[in-house]
Each structure stands twice: as C-alpha cells, then as structure tokens.
Amino acid sequence: MSSNSAAIADARERAQALDRDDSLAFTRSEFNIPTKAQIASTRLSDSATAKASSDDGATDKCVYLCGNSLGLQPKRTQTRINQYLSTWATQGVQGHFKPLDESPLPTWVDADERAAQLIAPIVGASEAEVAVMQTLTANLHLLMSAFYRPDINGKHKIMLESKAFPSDHFAVETQLRHHGLDPSTSMITLTSPSSPEDNILTTAEILAAITEHAATTALLLLPGIQYYTGQLLDIPTITAHAHAHSLFVIWDLAHAVGNVPLRLHDWDVDAAAWCSYKYLNAGPGCIGGLFVHDRHSRVVVDDDDKPEQGYVNRLAGWWGNDKGTRFVMANRFHPVKGAAGFQLSNPSILDITSLSASLEVFGMAGGGVGSLREKSLRLTGFLEELLVGKKGSEGGGGIVPEEERALFRVITPADPQQRGAQLSLMLKGGLLETVMRELEKRAVIVDERKPDVIRVAPAPLYNTFEDCVAFVGALAEALAVARREKAV
Ligand SMILES: Cc1ncc(COP(=O)(O)O)c(C=O)c1O
C-alpha cells in the first residue's frame, strides 16, 4: 500500500466513525442521492427506477457536494407534489379555499402564509417580516424599487462588490439607469486592497469604504456569503455601520440561507432576498423569498384622500393587498402589513409545495439552522483538513500528495466563522477542464466557476464525512491526470 492510500484508508476510517456519531445522519435518508449509474446515464430514469436505485447501498451513490448550486431532492417532495396535483385534479378551483381532511397541504390561498411561517426561523425573522415570492433577482429589483430613493445632489450612489454575482451587478446598473442615473458616476464597486486577486473584502475594508462614500451613497447591496469565494460577511457589524451613515442595506442571501444561522431581525437588517434552490433544496428556479424589517413595512391607511402615503413606496399587485379586501376587487391598494404586502401575483403553488416539502426536513433537523451549522462546521473543517492538512501541524491529516497539493489553493477564508459550507479551490491555470472531466468520471459532482475555481460544499442535511474523503481522493487522482496531461 502506498503512503497515500494508507492515508486515505486512515481518513476513511475516521470519517466512518464521525458518521456513526453524527446525530443528524438520519436526514440523509430523506433525500434522493443519485447513484453513480444515474449520474453517468444519458437517459431519463423513470421515477420508479430512480426510487429503487436511490435505496441502494452507499457505495453506489455518487458523491454530491454541490448544494451551493442546486440542492438534492428530498424524497417527500414527490409525495407532496403528488398530493398537490391530486388536489388540483379532484377539486379544480375549489383548491384555493376548501380544506381537505387529512391533507398536509394548506389551501392555496393560505400557502404563502404557511411557507412564510416555515422560512421565518431559518432567516431569524418574524413571520410578518418574510414573504415567499418571486425569484431572487426579481426580489432585489422589487426591494430597490421600494427603498432606493436617490437624491442626485446628495445620496444617490449604490455600493456593491466589484465581483458581485453578475445578476446583482446588472440589477444595480439598470436600477440606476431606470432613475436616469449613470452607473459610471453612481455605482461604487468595492475591490479589496489587501486581496485584489480573490477579493476577500475584510470587514474593516468595507466599513472604511462606507465611511468614505457616506455623503453620496444611498444603498449598499452585499452578499451574506460571496458566491465565488465562499466568504461569509459580518452582516450585523456592516449593517450597523451602514446605518450609522444613513445607508439602506440589502443583503443577497442566496448562499447564506439554509447554510448559516441568520438573525435578520435582531441584526436590524433593512431588507434581504434569497433563492431556494441551493441549501434550501426546493428545486431549480423554485420560488424565492424576501425579508423586510418591520420598521419598513408599516401600513397606515386612515387617510382616505391619500392612502398611498400610509405605506412605503413599492410596486404593487393584488396579492400584496390585504386578504380581507383582496377579493372585493376594488381599485384601491391596501397592502397587507409586513413583507407579504410586497407580493405581486398569486404564487405558484407547485413551487411553494416543493419548497415547503424541503422545509419539513429542516423541521426534522431541529427547525432553524443551529444544529445543522454545528455539523456543517465539522464537515467543512474535515474537508479542509483532508485537502490542506490541519492548521498548525505540518500538513497533518491531508491526503493529497505533495505534487498535486501544489496545484491548488483554497481561497475561502480559513476562519470557520468567515465561511459557510463551501470551500473554493483555485487551481493552477489550464487544469480546470481536465480536473472536472476526471471528477465526473469518478461520479463526483462539484461545480466550476471559470477560469480556475472549483466550489465544493458538503451540505449537512445529506452529506457525510465519508463523502469528503471520497471527494479529496478523487481530486488527488484528477489533479495527477491533469499534471501529466498538461506537463505541469
Ligand atoms: C449570489 C447570487 N445572486 C443572484 C443569483 C441569481 O438568482 P436568480 O436566478 O434566482 O435570480 C444567484 C444565482 O445563483 C446567486 O448565486
């Protein structure tokens, strides 16, 4: 046995012991984990085959470390969607209002409220402060349309990071143009002076930028967790500093929701938006959500002449109208108090059913994200140790041979409090394609961000410590192939 295979065997034994001791291990069986054969197949499996093979032994499963991009499907999603389809098939329009005995599903007219109840503990908000609606980019636009009020002679700029997710960048640019402003003079993009290559913005750097631009900046849009580097930002400290300088702050929580504990209300966050297809496992493109702090969503409509002065400006639709008068069909907008008053359309019940099915699994894992985070810290710490060795000891615990170890670096902060589940690996130039091809051959699913980054995220709801060993073993092999192919 080579010293490396001995190290892998030893790591596997440690991983198996950690998995045996894991009090949350049971949630893995709530998910359809694709098998190696399914991942390699180019044919649509019928659901019966998929189900049978999803119950196979662990060795047949692929290694899926991609919850940062698309979470796996909970088994109960299919059950709940079938129940929804059956309601629609047998009740037609009555499904909106008619409760059915023994149905776990709410009537459709109440589905948004029920979903808000389920999501509130995950983001640390009251039920009234969250709405399950639309999709992430649409919600960012809706929030900016309500809260971005530029004053061209004073505070008119929007600040974001220079390497923001492109959709956020486009949303900001077009909001500015929508207000007749020029992004070249009204948009501030933050680059880290201490880390220009990776753009790991320190809290001090963000605070300094806020102070510097306070006189002309109205709004700050930042990610809770940065999609490329996996960096977790200090949401409460940054929010407090922005408030001290009268900036409104919107957080993009795409990579933070369901991944790290959030306390949006207590942290005094103004507003936030997220998607549900990553750590929330609701399915591709599924319905998103938003948070509006209760101080920004009050409704007072006792002035009959000017009712619109009784609530914050927003783009409105009938689903944001008070439920009591929604079906009266009067053309006077009377928003529901709270975030629900920002809704536009009646939501897709198919989407809400899928999201709620997944949130049931979060409920089984203790509600919020507290115990999941505790496992996540251990999983990602273990993954890091396998990749680069234990901090403070000479590569101790690492299972990547030296020659391959020289071909990548982890760009995610080493401090566990500054990251979520994800680690981002920056490969030496030109290796990404081969490495991804070789990982796929070994039934390992992670995702790539060109030109050189692999993102790896063990999700505590369904990943195991053994998955981490399998990934790092496969990565070492993939890097060895790339090294030989590219002669590096
Ligand atoms: C950080 C971030 N912001 C915005 C988006 C865009 O999301 P959507 O397509 O749901 O609007 C994504 C998508 O992955 C993302 O990761």
Coordinates of N, CA and C and ligand atoms in Angstrom, one line a residue, residues 68-69 134-140 161 164-169 222-228 252-256 273-278 284-288 449 455, ligand 1:
N68 N -24.4 24.1 -2.9 CA -24.2 25.6 -3.1 C -24.8 26.0 -4.5
S69 N -25.0 25.1 -5.3 CA -25.6 25.4 -6.7 C -27.0 24.9 -6.8
Q134 N -41.8 35.3 -5.9 CA -40.9 35.6 -7.0 C -39.6 34.9 -7.0
T135 N -38.6 35.5 -7.5 CA -37.2 34.9 -7.6 C -36.2 35.9 -7.1
L136 N -35.0 35.5 -6.9 CA -34.0 36.3 -6.3 C -33.8 37.7 -7.0
T137 N -33.5 37.6 -8.3 CA -33.2 38.9 -8.9 C -34.4 39.8 -9.0
A138 N -35.6 39.2 -9.2 CA -36.8 40.0 -9.2 C -37.0 40.6 -7.9
N139 N -36.8 39.9 -6.8 CA -37.0 40.5 -5.5 C -36.0 41.6 -5.2
L140 N -34.7 41.4 -5.7 CA -33.8 42.5 -5.5 C -34.3 43.8 -6.2
E161 N -20.0 44.9 -4.4 CA -18.6 44.5 -4.6 C -18.3 44.4 -6.1
A164 N -19.3 41.1 -7.7 CA -20.7 40.7 -7.3 C -21.2 39.7 -8.3
F165 N -22.1 38.8 -7.9 CA -22.8 37.9 -8.9 C -23.3 38.8 -10.0
P166 N -23.1 38.4 -11.3 CA -23.5 39.3 -12.4 C -24.9 39.8 -12.3
S167 N -25.8 38.9 -11.9 CA -27.2 39.3 -11.8 C -27.4 40.6 -10.9
D168 N -26.7 40.6 -9.8 CA -26.8 41.7 -8.8 C -26.2 42.9 -9.5
H169 N -25.1 42.7 -10.2 CA -24.5 43.9 -10.9 C -25.4 44.5 -11.9
L222 N -24.9 43.8 -0.6 CA -23.8 42.9 -0.4 C -24.4 41.4 -0.3
P223 N -23.5 40.5 -0.5 CA -23.9 39.1 -0.3 C -23.6 38.6 1.1
G224 N -24.5 37.9 1.7 CA -24.2 37.3 3.0 C -23.1 36.4 2.9
I225 N -23.1 35.5 1.9 CA -21.9 34.7 1.6 C -21.6 34.9 0.1
Q226 N -20.3 35.2 -0.2 CA -19.9 35.5 -1.5 C -19.9 34.2 -2.4
Y227 N -20.6 34.3 -3.5 CA -20.8 33.0 -4.3 C -19.5 32.4 -4.8
Y228 N -18.5 33.2 -5.0 CA -17.3 32.7 -5.7 C -16.2 32.2 -4.7
D252 N -28.0 40.0 -0.2 CA -28.3 38.9 -1.1 C -27.9 37.6 -0.4
L253 N -28.9 36.9 0.0 CA -28.6 35.7 0.9 C -28.7 34.4 0.1
A254 N -28.5 34.4 -1.2 CA -28.5 33.2 -2.0 C -27.7 32.1 -1.4
H255 N -26.5 32.4 -0.9 CA -25.6 31.3 -0.4 C -25.6 31.2 1.1
A256 N -26.4 32.0 1.7 CA -26.4 32.0 3.2 C -27.6 31.3 3.7
A273 N -33.0 39.3 0.3 CA -33.7 38.4 -0.7 C -32.8 37.2 -0.8
W274 N -33.5 36.1 -1.2 CA -32.8 34.8 -1.4 C -33.5 33.9 -2.4
C275 N -32.8 32.9 -2.8 CA -33.4 31.9 -3.7 C -33.5 30.6 -2.8
S276 N -34.2 29.6 -3.4 CA -34.5 28.4 -2.5 C -33.9 27.1 -3.1
Y277 N -33.1 27.3 -4.2 CA -32.7 26.0 -4.9 C -31.3 25.5 -4.4
K278 N -30.7 26.3 -3.6 CA -29.3 25.9 -3.1 C -29.5 25.0 -1.9
P284 N -34.8 23.5 -9.0 CA -34.2 24.5 -9.9 C -35.2 25.7 -10.1
G285 N -34.8 26.9 -9.9 CA -35.6 28.1 -10.2 C -36.8 28.2 -9.3
C286 N -36.9 27.5 -8.3 CA -38.1 27.5 -7.4 C -38.3 28.9 -6.8
I287 N -39.4 29.1 -6.2 CA -39.8 30.4 -5.7 C -38.8 30.9 -4.6
G288 N -38.5 32.2 -4.6 CA -37.5 32.8 -3.7 C -38.2 33.4 -2.5
R449 N -16.3 27.4 -11.5 CA -16.5 28.8 -11.9 C -15.3 29.2 -12.7
R455 N -15.9 24.8 -6.8 CA -16.6 25.1 -5.5 C -17.1 23.8 -4.9
Ligands
LIG1 C1 -25.4 35.4 -5.3 C2 -26.4 35.2 -6.3 N1 -27.2 36.2 -6.6 C3 -28.2 36.1 -7.5 C4 -28.4 35.0 -8.2 C5 -29.5 34.9 -9.2 O1 -30.5 34.2 -8.8 P1 -31.9 34.0 -9.6 O2 -31.6 33.4 -11.0 O3 -32.7 33.1 -8.8 O4 -32.5 35.4 -9.8 C6 -27.6 33.8 -7.9 C7 -27.8 32.6 -8.6 O5 -27.2 31.6 -8.4 C8 -26.6 34.0 -6.9 O6 -25.8 32.9 -6.6

